[in-house]
Amino acid sequence: MDYIWSILPSLLDGLKMTFGVFGLTLLGSLPLGMVVAAALRSDLDVLRGIMNVYIWIMRGTPLLLQIVFVYYGLSLAQIATFPRFEAAVLTFILNYAAYFAEIFRGGFQGISQGQYEGAKVLGFSPFQTFKLIILPQVTKAVMPAIGNEVVNLVKDSSLVYVIGLGDLMRAGNIAAARDVTLMPYILVGILYLGLTAVATIVMRQIEHRLNYYR
Amino acid sequence: MLKIENLSKSYGNRTIFKNLNLTLPAGEVLAIVGPSGIGKTTFLKIVAGLLPADEGQMILDDQPLDLSGHRKDARVGVIFQDFNLFPQYSVLKNVTLAPQTVKHLRPQTAQALGEQLLSGLGLAAQMHQYPFQLSGGQKQRVAIARALAMQPGMLAYDEPTSGLDAESTQRVIDVILQLKEQGTTQLVVTHDLPFAKAIADRTLDFGNEVERG
Ligand SMILES: Nc1ncnc2c1ncn2[C@@H]1O[C@H](COP(=O)(O)OP(=O)(O)OP(=O)(O)O)[C@@H](O)[C@H]1O
Ligand SMILES: [Mg+2]
């Protein structure tokens, strides 16, 4: 018990990093995903092509590779050198935006043409139609899938430890190696379970709020 | 009054109608009938401003209607075959949203207008429900109220009785005749001939009376 108390501060410190990566990634990737989804619906073939290649690469390669590539790779090739945290957050945003864009794309496809027509004959502008008619329905439709990704992000954030960022995973690793015990890993596991449980409950709550109509 | 002059439409090299001329006096009901695939919905969507016409013009109450497919006004109120109500909004908000956001009516004014229209159509008890909670006939009357709330120069319906039982169909007939009495100009696309007969001052048979060649 004393041992747990002794390593808890360092784990909680790691938790801050985990929260940072998690929060900034959501903050950046949700809007970016929406923009990419909009670009996927554009009339410009070139733009759609670029977006499809971007999504294909982001979803077709491991996130771990992408993190290492952005942090070490770009630096080795002398293209760009990012600090660890910036490299991690940038990669996470680009990666998750691709997944979110796919989800939003599906959400937009599920809206019937009739909704656009109904709005148009009432005189709504395209922007009003998007904001008042389409977006709320898309939001409801994508929420379960977004929820899954949010829970995944909690766990994926542990990947930042490969570039030496002091997150929860790394804090556990250091303690386990130093004290030669299994205990830190168990604690880290419990903390992740708690985080994913909270994320799941929050997302379910949001879904539930949107369930007042069909 | 709706005046249509030399209206033509084709999809690629397939002519749907050509040189269509038509006058619908104010307050009258015109039924458009004809077999499936003849172009009734195409015609209605052009009247509604949802599809561009190739040629011709349309004048509603002495003002030309945009036929480019980019119409921005709501002078033609449309009741769609599957209603296209906004599922996330209550019945009342379906009716008040456009007057408020498009016409900038004050919320209380829009609310009063919506309540009045819905009550007039027998939907006083449904105002705070959501579209998914309504029957087909009720949804349709919400769609009518929603269109009327923009005070359009005319109403256009696409197959308003499809999917309705006899009782709801009678109700639609009553509503159309009630609106006619109030002076609303109405254009109704249908392939239900008894229904057309019950409502229309005039019937245009798209199969036989429209040039296509
Ligand atoms: N966007 C389009 N491009 C090409 N052809 C079309 C298009 N929309 C409709 N058509 C064709 O034009 C013809 C008229 O279609 P429309 O939907 O207007 O018929 P309708 O009279 O409303 O039929 P129904 O009674 O079945 O509703 C049909 O043969 C249809 O296949
Ligand atoms: Mg049709």
PDB file of N, CA, C and O in Angstrom, chain A residues 16-60:
ATOM      1  N   LYS A  16      -1.277  13.732 -16.590  1.00  0.00           N
ATOM      2  CA  LYS A  16      -1.451  15.089 -17.134  1.00  0.00           C
ATOM      3  C   LYS A  16      -1.072  15.118 -18.607  1.00  0.00           C
ATOM      4  O   LYS A  16      -1.774  15.715 -19.432  1.00  0.00           O
ATOM      5  N   MET A  17       0.048  14.465 -18.918  1.00  0.00           N
ATOM      6  CA  MET A  17       0.497  14.408 -20.311  1.00  0.00           C
ATOM      7  C   MET A  17      -0.532  13.677 -21.165  1.00  0.00           C
ATOM      8  O   MET A  17      -0.884  14.102 -22.271  1.00  0.00           O
ATOM      9  N   THR A  18      -1.040  12.558 -20.630  1.00  0.00           N
ATOM     10  CA  THR A  18      -2.056  11.791 -21.347  1.00  0.00           C
ATOM     11  C   THR A  18      -3.284  12.657 -21.638  1.00  0.00           C
ATOM     12  O   THR A  18      -3.799  12.678 -22.762  1.00  0.00           O
ATOM     13  N   PHE A  19      -3.710  13.393 -20.632  1.00  0.00           N
ATOM     14  CA  PHE A  19      -4.855  14.301 -20.827  1.00  0.00           C
ATOM     15  C   PHE A  19      -4.549  15.356 -21.881  1.00  0.00           C
ATOM     16  O   PHE A  19      -5.407  15.702 -22.693  1.00  0.00           O
ATOM     17  N   GLY A  20      -3.322  15.882 -21.831  1.00  0.00           N
ATOM     18  CA  GLY A  20      -2.935  16.923 -22.787  1.00  0.00           C
ATOM     19  C   GLY A  20      -3.039  16.426 -24.218  1.00  0.00           C
ATOM     20  O   GLY A  20      -3.648  17.072 -25.078  1.00  0.00           O
ATOM     21  N   VAL A  21      -2.444  15.254 -24.459  1.00  0.00           N
ATOM     22  CA  VAL A  21      -2.485  14.688 -25.812  1.00  0.00           C
ATOM     23  C   VAL A  21      -3.938  14.412 -26.211  1.00  0.00           C
ATOM     24  O   VAL A  21      -4.380  14.759 -27.311  1.00  0.00           O
ATOM     25  N   PHE A  22      -4.690  13.823 -25.300  1.00  0.00           N
ATOM     26  CA  PHE A  22      -6.085  13.475 -25.559  1.00  0.00           C
ATOM     27  C   PHE A  22      -6.908  14.726 -25.905  1.00  0.00           C
ATOM     28  O   PHE A  22      -7.571  14.793 -26.943  1.00  0.00           O
ATOM     29  N   GLY A  23      -6.837  15.729 -25.045  1.00  0.00           N
ATOM     30  CA  GLY A  23      -7.662  16.929 -25.224  1.00  0.00           C
ATOM     31  C   GLY A  23      -7.302  17.695 -26.486  1.00  0.00           C
ATOM     32  O   GLY A  23      -8.178  18.048 -27.283  1.00  0.00           O
ATOM     33  N   LEU A  24      -5.997  17.927 -26.687  1.00  0.00           N
ATOM     34  CA  LEU A  24      -5.591  18.704 -27.860  1.00  0.00           C
ATOM     35  C   LEU A  24      -5.919  17.956 -29.150  1.00  0.00           C
ATOM     36  O   LEU A  24      -6.284  18.565 -30.150  1.00  0.00           O
ATOM     37  N   THR A  25      -5.787  16.632 -29.107  1.00  0.00           N
ATOM     38  CA  THR A  25      -6.100  15.854 -30.309  1.00  0.00           C
ATOM     39  C   THR A  25      -7.571  16.006 -30.682  1.00  0.00           C
ATOM     40  O   THR A  25      -7.908  16.262 -31.844  1.00  0.00           O
ATOM     41  N   LEU A  26      -8.453  15.872 -29.704  1.00  0.00           N
ATOM     42  CA  LEU A  26      -9.883  16.032 -29.996  1.00  0.00           C
ATOM     43  C   LEU A  26     -10.175  17.438 -30.501  1.00  0.00           C
ATOM     44  O   LEU A  26     -10.893  17.631 -31.494  1.00  0.00           O
ATOM     45  N   LEU A  27      -9.580  18.415 -29.819  1.00  0.00           N
ATOM     46  CA  LEU A  27      -9.820  19.817 -30.171  1.00  0.00           C
ATOM     47  C   LEU A  27      -9.407  20.112 -31.607  1.00  0.00           C
ATOM     48  O   LEU A  27     -10.050  20.896 -32.308  1.00  0.00           O
ATOM     49  N   GLY A  28      -8.307  19.473 -32.046  1.00  0.00           N
ATOM     50  CA  GLY A  28      -7.830  19.733 -33.409  1.00  0.00           C
ATOM     51  C   GLY A  28      -8.457  18.835 -34.451  1.00  0.00           C
ATOM     52  O   GLY A  28      -8.773  19.270 -35.552  1.00  0.00           O
ATOM     53  N   SER A  29      -8.663  17.567 -34.101  1.00  0.00           N
ATOM     54  CA  SER A  29      -9.032  16.614 -35.142  1.00  0.00           C
ATOM     55  C   SER A  29     -10.515  16.625 -35.481  1.00  0.00           C
ATOM     56  O   SER A  29     -10.883  16.324 -36.613  1.00  0.00           O
ATOM     57  N   LEU A  30     -11.364  16.976 -34.530  1.00  0.00           N
ATOM     58  CA  LEU A  30     -12.799  17.022 -34.860  1.00  0.00           C
ATOM     59  C   LEU A  30     -13.105  18.106 -35.910  1.00  0.00           C
ATOM     60  O   LEU A  30     -13.695  17.790 -36.949  1.00  0.00           O
ATOM     61  N   PRO A  31     -12.684  19.355 -35.676  1.00  0.00           N
ATOM     62  CA  PRO A  31     -12.913  20.358 -36.729  1.00  0.00           C
ATOM     63  C   PRO A  31     -12.190  20.010 -38.035  1.00  0.00           C
ATOM     64  O   PRO A  31     -12.764  20.142 -39.111  1.00  0.00           O
ATOM     65  N   LEU A  32     -10.940  19.549 -37.927  1.00  0.00           N
ATOM     66  CA  LEU A  32     -10.205  19.221 -39.149  1.00  0.00           C
ATOM     67  C   LEU A  32     -10.907  18.095 -39.910  1.00  0.00           C
ATOM     68  O   LEU A  32     -11.020  18.130 -41.141  1.00  0.00           O
ATOM     69  N   GLY A  33     -11.396  17.115 -39.175  1.00  0.00           N
ATOM     70  CA  GLY A  33     -12.128  16.017 -39.811  1.00  0.00           C
ATOM     71  C   GLY A  33     -13.357  16.512 -40.545  1.00  0.00           C
ATOM     72  O   GLY A  33     -13.676  16.049 -41.645  1.00  0.00           O
ATOM     73  N   MET A  34     -14.034  17.488 -39.944  1.00  0.00           N
ATOM     74  CA  MET A  34     -15.219  18.077 -40.595  1.00  0.00           C
ATOM     75  C   MET A  34     -14.827  18.784 -41.884  1.00  0.00           C
ATOM     76  O   MET A  34     -15.494  18.652 -42.909  1.00  0.00           O
ATOM     77  N   VAL A  35     -13.718  19.520 -41.827  1.00  0.00           N
ATOM     78  CA  VAL A  35     -13.253  20.232 -43.024  1.00  0.00           C
ATOM     79  C   VAL A  35     -12.886  19.234 -44.124  1.00  0.00           C
ATOM     80  O   VAL A  35     -13.241  19.406 -45.294  1.00  0.00           O
ATOM     81  N   VAL A  36     -12.172  18.159 -43.737  1.00  0.00           N
ATOM     82  CA  VAL A  36     -11.787  17.156 -44.726  1.00  0.00           C
ATOM     83  C   VAL A  36     -13.036  16.495 -45.320  1.00  0.00           C
ATOM     84  O   VAL A  36     -13.129  16.271 -46.534  1.00  0.00           O
ATOM     85  N   ALA A  37     -14.029  16.220 -44.468  1.00  0.00           N
ATOM     86  CA  ALA A  37     -15.271  15.620 -44.965  1.00  0.00           C
ATOM     87  C   ALA A  37     -15.951  16.556 -45.958  1.00  0.00           C
ATOM     88  O   ALA A  37     -16.490  16.117 -46.981  1.00  0.00           O
ATOM     89  N   ALA A  38     -15.909  17.862 -45.673  1.00  0.00           N
ATOM     90  CA  ALA A  38     -16.492  18.831 -46.608  1.00  0.00           C
ATOM     91  C   ALA A  38     -15.721  18.814 -47.923  1.00  0.00           C
ATOM     92  O   ALA A  38     -16.312  18.836 -49.004  1.00  0.00           O
ATOM     93  N   ALA A  39     -14.383  18.735 -47.818  1.00  0.00           N
ATOM     94  CA  ALA A  39     -13.556  18.701 -49.029  1.00  0.00           C
ATOM     95  C   ALA A  39     -13.847  17.448 -49.854  1.00  0.00           C
ATOM     96  O   ALA A  39     -13.783  17.456 -51.079  1.00  0.00           O
ATOM     97  N   LEU A  40     -14.185  16.357 -49.160  1.00  0.00           N
ATOM     98  CA  LEU A  40     -14.500  15.105 -49.858  1.00  0.00           C
ATOM     99  C   LEU A  40     -15.776  15.225 -50.681  1.00  0.00           C
ATOM    100  O   LEU A  40     -16.024  14.435 -51.581  1.00  0.00           O
ATOM    101  N   ARG A  41     -16.592  16.220 -50.344  1.00  0.00           N
ATOM    102  CA  ARG A  41     -17.842  16.424 -51.083  1.00  0.00           C
ATOM    103  C   ARG A  41     -17.699  17.517 -52.129  1.00  0.00           C
ATOM    104  O   ARG A  41     -18.677  17.905 -52.770  1.00  0.00           O
ATOM    105  N   SER A  42     -16.494  18.038 -52.274  1.00  0.00           N
ATOM    106  CA  SER A  42     -16.274  19.137 -53.207  1.00  0.00           C
ATOM    107  C   SER A  42     -16.420  18.666 -54.657  1.00  0.00           C
ATOM    108  O   SER A  42     -16.328  17.490 -54.968  1.00  0.00           O
ATOM    109  N   ASP A  43     -16.626  19.637 -55.549  1.00  0.00           N
ATOM    110  CA  ASP A  43     -16.721  19.318 -56.970  1.00  0.00           C
ATOM    111  C   ASP A  43     -15.341  19.215 -57.610  1.00  0.00           C
ATOM    112  O   ASP A  43     -15.214  18.756 -58.743  1.00  0.00           O
ATOM    113  N   LEU A  44     -14.320  19.679 -56.891  1.00  0.00           N
ATOM    114  CA  LEU A  44     -12.966  19.649 -57.443  1.00  0.00           C
ATOM    115  C   LEU A  44     -12.356  18.251 -57.310  1.00  0.00           C
ATOM    116  O   LEU A  44     -12.068  17.794 -56.203  1.00  0.00           O
ATOM    117  N   ASP A  45     -12.142  17.600 -58.448  1.00  0.00           N
ATOM    118  CA  ASP A  45     -11.583  16.246 -58.435  1.00  0.00           C
ATOM    119  C   ASP A  45     -10.239  16.199 -57.725  1.00  0.00           C
ATOM    120  O   ASP A  45      -9.946  15.275 -56.974  1.00  0.00           O
ATOM    121  N   VAL A  46      -9.405  17.225 -57.974  1.00  0.00           N
ATOM    122  CA  VAL A  46      -8.055  17.244 -57.400  1.00  0.00           C
ATOM    123  C   VAL A  46      -8.126  17.255 -55.876  1.00  0.00           C
ATOM    124  O   VAL A  46      -7.441  16.478 -55.204  1.00  0.00           O
ATOM    125  N   LEU A  47      -8.987  18.124 -55.364  1.00  0.00           N
ATOM    126  CA  LEU A  47      -9.132  18.248 -53.912  1.00  0.00           C
ATOM    127  C   LEU A  47      -9.619  16.928 -53.313  1.00  0.00           C
ATOM    128  O   LEU A  47      -9.076  16.442 -52.318  1.00  0.00           O
ATOM    129  N   ARG A  48     -10.631  16.346 -53.931  1.00  0.00           N
ATOM    130  CA  ARG A  48     -11.154  15.065 -53.439  1.00  0.00           C
ATOM    131  C   ARG A  48     -10.074  13.993 -53.484  1.00  0.00           C
ATOM    132  O   ARG A  48      -9.912  13.213 -52.554  1.00  0.00           O
ATOM    133  N   GLY A  49      -9.291  14.022 -54.575  1.00  0.00           N
ATOM    134  CA  GLY A  49      -8.215  13.040 -54.731  1.00  0.00           C
ATOM    135  C   GLY A  49      -7.189  13.165 -53.614  1.00  0.00           C
ATOM    136  O   GLY A  49      -6.809  12.171 -52.982  1.00  0.00           O
ATOM    137  N   ILE A  50      -6.774  14.383 -53.353  1.00  0.00           N
ATOM    138  CA  ILE A  50      -5.770  14.616 -52.304  1.00  0.00           C
ATOM    139  C   ILE A  50      -6.299  14.128 -50.953  1.00  0.00           C
ATOM    140  O   ILE A  50      -5.590  13.452 -50.198  1.00  0.00           O
ATOM    141  N   MET A  51      -7.545  14.450 -50.664  1.00  0.00           N
ATOM    142  CA  MET A  51      -8.128  14.059 -49.379  1.00  0.00           C
ATOM    143  C   MET A  51      -8.220  12.536 -49.247  1.00  0.00           C
ATOM    144  O   MET A  51      -7.989  11.975 -48.178  1.00  0.00           O
ATOM    145  N   ASN A  52      -8.568  11.891 -50.347  1.00  0.00           N
ATOM    146  CA  ASN A  52      -8.662  10.432 -50.303  1.00  0.00           C
ATOM    147  C   ASN A  52      -7.296   9.782 -50.070  1.00  0.00           C
ATOM    148  O   ASN A  52      -7.186   8.803 -49.329  1.00  0.00           O
ATOM    149  N   VAL A  53      -6.248  10.351 -50.696  1.00  0.00           N
ATOM    150  CA  VAL A  53      -4.897   9.817 -50.487  1.00  0.00           C
ATOM    151  C   VAL A  53      -4.473  10.035 -49.030  1.00  0.00           C
ATOM    152  O   VAL A  53      -3.926   9.130 -48.380  1.00  0.00           O
ATOM    153  N   TYR A  54      -4.760  11.222 -48.529  1.00  0.00           N
ATOM    154  CA  TYR A  54      -4.435  11.544 -47.130  1.00  0.00           C
ATOM    155  C   TYR A  54      -5.103  10.539 -46.178  1.00  0.00           C
ATOM    156  O   TYR A  54      -4.450   9.968 -45.294  1.00  0.00           O
ATOM    157  N   ILE A  55      -6.385  10.290 -46.396  1.00  0.00           N
ATOM    158  CA  ILE A  55      -7.107   9.355 -45.525  1.00  0.00           C
ATOM    159  C   ILE A  55      -6.552   7.944 -45.667  1.00  0.00           C
ATOM    160  O   ILE A  55      -6.374   7.222 -44.684  1.00  0.00           O
ATOM    161  N   TRP A  56      -6.245   7.599 -46.897  1.00  0.00           N
ATOM    162  CA  TRP A  56      -5.732   6.262 -47.176  1.00  0.00           C
ATOM    163  C   TRP A  56      -4.413   6.029 -46.419  1.00  0.00           C
ATOM    164  O   TRP A  56      -4.220   5.005 -45.775  1.00  0.00           O
ATOM    165  N   ILE A  57      -3.519   7.026 -46.483  1.00  0.00           N
ATOM    166  CA  ILE A  57      -2.222   6.890 -45.802  1.00  0.00           C
ATOM    167  C   ILE A  57      -2.422   6.835 -44.283  1.00  0.00           C
ATOM    168  O   ILE A  57      -1.856   5.984 -43.592  1.00  0.00           O
ATOM    169  N   MET A  58      -3.237   7.735 -43.767  1.00  0.00           N
ATOM    170  CA  MET A  58      -3.414   7.820 -42.317  1.00  0.00           C
ATOM    171  C   MET A  58      -4.065   6.567 -41.738  1.00  0.00           C
ATOM    172  O   MET A  58      -3.746   6.145 -40.626  1.00  0.00           O
ATOM    173  N   ARG A  59      -4.963   5.989 -42.508  1.00  0.00           N
ATOM    174  CA  ARG A  59      -5.659   4.810 -41.985  1.00  0.00           C
ATOM    175  C   ARG A  59      -4.956   3.517 -42.360  1.00  0.00           C
ATOM    176  O   ARG A  59      -5.218   2.471 -41.770  1.00  0.00           O
ATOM    177  N   GLY A  60      -4.062   3.613 -43.334  1.00  0.00           N
ATOM    178  CA  GLY A  60      -3.413   2.408 -43.841  1.00  0.00           C
ATOM    179  C   GLY A  60      -2.052   2.132 -43.234  1.00  0.00           C
ATOM    180  O   GLY A  60      -1.443   1.104 -43.512  1.00  0.00           O
TER     181      GLY A  60
END
